[in-house]
XYZ file of C-alpha atoms in Angstrom:
316
model
C -15.502 83.522 215.674
C -13.332 86.712 216.720
C -13.974 89.317 219.276
C -14.480 91.609 217.563
C -16.556 89.724 215.126
C -18.524 89.668 218.506
C -18.964 92.654 220.506
C -21.472 95.650 220.108
C -22.118 98.872 221.897
C -24.274 100.265 222.923
C -25.171 104.126 224.262
C -28.396 105.681 226.152
C -28.432 108.731 225.659
C -30.096 110.828 229.065
C -31.395 113.950 229.843
C -28.807 113.593 232.696
C -25.733 111.013 231.804
C -24.413 109.180 228.582
C -23.632 106.367 228.809
C -21.518 103.002 227.025
C -21.488 99.803 227.404
C -19.913 97.236 224.602
C -21.788 93.849 224.483
C -21.192 90.298 224.225
C -23.666 88.370 222.040
C -24.782 86.424 225.201
C -26.645 90.181 226.232
C -23.559 90.795 229.244
C -21.802 94.155 229.484
C -18.399 93.570 229.039
C -17.175 97.127 229.099
C -18.783 100.513 229.894
C -18.101 104.264 230.606
C -20.186 107.311 231.855
C -20.116 111.480 231.536
C -22.674 113.765 232.173
C -25.035 114.970 229.336
C -23.354 118.013 227.568
C -26.154 121.134 227.742
C -24.975 123.108 224.969
C -26.081 121.180 221.755
C -26.273 118.413 219.463
C -22.625 118.337 218.642
C -21.127 118.143 221.922
C -23.091 115.344 222.597
C -21.977 113.355 219.201
C -18.691 114.521 220.864
C -19.749 113.267 223.561
C -20.237 109.493 222.375
C -17.018 109.012 220.576
C -14.887 109.745 222.476
C -17.254 107.870 225.535
C -16.626 104.310 222.590
C -13.423 105.428 221.674
C -12.001 105.394 225.976
C -13.419 101.919 225.931
C -10.675 98.912 225.476
C -12.861 96.965 223.122
C -13.301 96.669 219.546
C -16.962 96.916 218.656
C -18.484 95.625 215.034
C -21.823 98.761 215.203
C -23.099 100.564 217.621
C -26.246 101.232 218.861
C -27.847 104.671 220.266
C -30.819 105.479 222.309
C -32.089 109.289 222.143
C -34.612 110.530 224.161
C -36.988 111.704 221.692
C -38.532 110.854 218.381
C -36.573 109.206 216.006
C -37.400 108.052 212.379
C -35.638 106.585 209.507
C -32.463 107.141 211.804
C -33.204 111.456 211.939
C -34.267 112.292 215.321
C -37.147 114.630 214.533
C -38.387 115.286 218.523
C -35.985 115.864 221.125
C -37.690 117.619 224.232
C -35.433 117.007 227.499
C -32.275 118.305 225.860
C -30.981 121.814 225.689
C -30.972 122.977 222.440
C -31.890 120.602 219.894
C -34.364 122.507 217.790
C -33.592 121.136 214.967
C -34.043 117.802 213.343
C -30.440 116.124 213.593
C -29.096 113.189 212.055
C -26.310 111.911 214.304
C -25.497 108.321 212.355
C -23.677 109.460 210.071
C -21.735 111.774 211.830
C -21.058 109.101 214.781
C -20.371 107.148 211.957
C -17.147 108.890 210.425
C -16.191 109.530 213.642
C -16.057 105.918 214.963
C -15.453 104.147 211.245
C -18.631 102.034 212.537
C -22.238 101.746 211.536
C -24.977 103.907 213.403
C -27.974 102.047 214.355
C -30.612 104.453 216.404
C -33.175 104.434 218.527
C -35.963 105.930 220.794
C -34.113 105.795 224.232
C -37.156 104.024 226.366
C -37.459 102.005 223.160
C -34.586 100.291 223.686
C -34.521 100.349 226.767
C -37.987 97.616 226.720
C -35.621 96.121 223.297
C -33.208 95.787 226.216
C -35.217 93.814 228.629
C -37.160 92.309 226.350
C -33.848 90.348 225.452
C -32.495 89.893 228.606
C -34.796 91.098 231.488
C -37.683 91.806 233.384
C -40.232 91.888 229.339
C -37.856 88.692 228.657
C -40.117 86.336 225.785
C -43.338 88.905 226.835
C -45.927 88.939 223.449
C -46.916 92.466 224.608
C -45.487 94.696 227.290
C -45.427 98.470 227.991
C -42.717 100.277 229.400
C -42.574 103.316 231.605
C -39.774 105.224 232.017
C -39.285 107.559 234.681
C -35.888 109.805 234.225
C -35.424 113.499 233.807
C -38.663 113.223 231.500
C -41.051 110.292 230.841
C -40.594 107.833 228.288
C -42.747 104.496 226.703
C -42.692 102.270 224.325
C -44.299 99.365 223.758
C -44.018 95.142 222.668
C -46.465 94.072 220.601
C -46.731 90.496 219.537
C -43.205 89.608 219.885
C -41.668 92.722 218.131
C -40.865 95.794 218.975
C -43.849 98.615 217.786
C -42.434 102.110 217.085
C -45.735 103.251 214.640
C -45.765 105.071 211.645
C -43.353 107.892 212.690
C -42.101 106.210 215.325
C -43.409 107.832 217.904
C -45.293 104.942 219.866
C -45.803 104.186 223.403
C -44.358 107.966 224.057
C -46.299 107.008 227.277
C -44.984 110.613 228.724
C -47.044 113.369 226.746
C -50.275 111.459 227.219
C -52.707 114.804 227.876
C -54.067 113.881 231.908
C -55.059 117.469 232.252
C -56.187 119.727 229.826
C -55.158 123.215 230.376
C -52.849 121.485 233.125
C -48.929 122.416 233.438
C -46.347 122.735 230.802
C -44.604 120.208 229.721
C -40.899 120.306 227.553
C -42.233 119.587 225.171
C -44.446 122.867 225.081
C -47.506 121.401 225.756
C -50.126 121.504 228.491
C -51.151 118.545 230.750
C -48.669 115.797 229.611
C -48.270 113.451 232.450
C -44.819 114.087 232.391
C -45.302 117.751 233.347
C -45.740 116.763 236.467
C -44.031 112.963 236.653
C -40.837 113.865 234.856
C -38.124 114.524 237.876
C -36.951 118.326 235.710
C -40.696 119.912 235.636
C -40.891 118.019 239.674
C -38.028 120.152 240.489
C -38.762 123.179 239.240
C -42.497 123.069 240.686
C -40.632 122.230 243.991
C -38.765 125.316 243.416
C -42.054 127.834 243.053
C -43.383 125.587 245.749
C -40.293 127.223 248.061
C -40.593 130.209 246.424
C -44.217 131.080 247.894
C -42.885 129.830 250.935
C -43.114 125.886 251.040
C -40.617 123.944 253.264
C -39.089 121.289 251.860
C -34.919 119.899 252.466
C -35.206 118.762 248.897
C -32.647 121.255 247.551
C -30.755 120.845 250.724
C -30.144 116.906 250.159
C -28.976 118.406 246.313
C -26.310 120.015 247.947
C -25.627 117.869 250.754
C -24.946 115.186 247.818
C -23.404 116.966 245.750
C -25.567 117.057 242.758
C -26.157 119.388 240.476
C -30.049 118.715 239.912
C -32.868 117.115 242.184
C -31.189 113.520 240.792
C -33.096 110.514 241.997
C -30.938 109.840 244.824
C -32.084 112.993 246.227
C -35.927 112.563 245.761
C -34.555 108.509 247.625
C -33.315 110.655 250.150
C -35.919 112.829 251.028
C -39.160 110.994 250.116
C -37.291 108.456 253.445
C -37.369 111.967 255.662
C -40.833 112.673 254.959
C -39.936 115.757 253.190
C -43.583 117.345 252.836
C -43.408 118.475 249.263
C -41.187 115.603 248.175
C -44.295 113.782 249.641
C -46.507 115.591 248.097
C -44.897 116.078 244.838
C -44.663 112.494 244.072
C -48.173 111.542 244.960
C -49.056 113.590 242.246
C -46.055 112.101 239.852
C -48.037 108.878 240.623
C -51.880 110.077 240.494
C -50.882 111.199 237.464
C -49.721 107.912 235.808
C -51.861 105.986 236.712
C -54.267 108.146 234.813
C -52.222 107.712 232.125
C -51.505 104.161 232.031
C -54.407 103.115 233.108
C -55.894 105.231 230.235
C -53.598 103.808 227.663
C -54.148 99.463 228.899
C -57.526 100.515 227.808
C -56.327 100.477 224.430
C -53.610 97.574 224.296
C -54.775 95.128 226.945
C -51.326 94.276 227.327
C -50.363 91.609 230.383
C -47.267 93.708 231.151
C -46.138 97.221 232.436
C -42.302 97.637 233.356
C -41.523 100.256 234.691
C -37.847 101.697 234.875
C -35.419 104.611 234.340
C -33.696 106.085 237.593
C -36.447 106.912 240.386
C -37.376 103.531 239.693
C -33.837 102.513 239.785
C -32.742 103.575 243.737
C -37.271 102.862 244.409
C -38.025 99.329 243.051
C -40.666 96.894 243.197
C -42.361 98.951 245.493
C -42.217 101.779 243.351
C -43.946 99.644 240.392
C -45.634 98.339 243.374
C -47.793 101.654 243.650
C -47.618 102.637 239.893
C -49.728 99.513 240.466
C -52.258 100.666 242.894
C -52.649 103.986 241.530
C -54.037 102.877 237.502
C -56.339 100.376 238.608
C -58.679 102.770 239.415
C -59.053 103.838 235.623
C -58.590 100.672 233.891
C -61.674 99.407 232.297
C -60.638 95.612 232.066
C -59.122 94.584 235.551
C -57.214 92.313 234.315
C -55.561 90.118 236.711
C -52.653 88.286 235.455
C -50.990 91.542 234.285
C -48.319 92.351 235.873
C -46.219 95.691 237.216
C -42.226 94.871 237.486
C -39.505 97.135 238.204
C -36.449 96.821 235.612
C -34.345 93.555 236.355
C -31.203 94.929 234.186
C -31.800 98.825 235.910
C -29.094 101.464 234.502
C -27.577 98.801 231.604
C -31.656 98.136 230.051
C -30.757 101.207 227.994
C -26.887 99.409 226.693
C -28.437 96.300 225.950
C -31.415 96.866 224.261
C -29.222 99.561 221.887
C -26.413 96.907 221.257
C -29.373 94.361 220.187
C -30.360 97.413 218.308
C -27.346 97.224 216.002
C -26.830 93.582 216.135
C -29.767 92.876 215.134
C -29.970 95.626 212.095
C -25.820 94.601 211.051
C -26.819 91.286 210.911
C-alpha cells in the first residue's frame, strides 16, 4: 500500500482557529498546520483551509472538514459562531475543486466526538454525549455505537438547549440557550458589560498581557487561578447552565458516558469535567452510578482525527 493510499486530511474549523492535520490509518496525526479563523465570510475560510492543506508536506487521498454549524447532506445550513455566514453554503464542491480531493463535511462537535470514539475517551462506547466548550458550546451523540446526526444534522446541539426562558441573547438569535451563558464568546460579552457597569476584573488586562485578541481559554484559566471575581462568577454561571442542559439531555437519552472537550477543557482538564458532573447531578431523574464524565483524551486533535475518520469512511 502506498503512502498516498494511507493518509487522509482532517480539518477542524473553530471560532478562533482552523486546525488541519494529516492522519494515518492508526489515527495518529503525522503533520499539522494552524491559522486564525477569518472573520470576513465563507470564501476566506475556504481559502485558509485550502492554503493550510496545501502547505503540508503530505499527499492525502481525501479531506474531512468539521464546521461549527448544522451540516446536512453536504450543505452547511446554520453557522452561528462564524462571522458573515448568513446563507446556506455548499463548501464541499469548492474545496474539492481547489484541492482535487473528495471532501466530506460534518459538524465540528460531531467529528470531535467521532475522533474520541475511534481513538480517545469514548473509544468503543455504545452511547455517549459529547459537549465541546469553546467559542460556543457544541454537542454530539453516539447512539448504538454510531454517531447520530438526526433527520437534519442537528442532533446533539446541546448548546442551543434553552435553560432560561427569555434569558440572555444567544449568537443563534434566540434567548436563554446554554451557549449564551457558557460559550466563551458570550461570556466575554457579559464580562465587558459588567466592567462597563463598574465591576472590577483583570480579564482584559490578562488578555493584553498574554497578547491575545480576545478572552481565550488560556486567559480564563489564568483569571480563574487568580480568583478574579468576575471570571469566577461567570464561570460558575456557565457550569450551572451546563448542568441544567446536560441533566435534561440525560433524562431523555440516558447515555452512560459524557465526554467534555474544547479549549476550556483542554486548559482545565478533568477538574472541569468533575465540576460539570457535580452541577449535572441535581437535574438527573435517574442516577446512574456507572455514568462517567471524562475530559477529551485527544485534546486539539479530536476534531482533526474525527474529520479524517469521516472522510476515510465516506471515501472507502
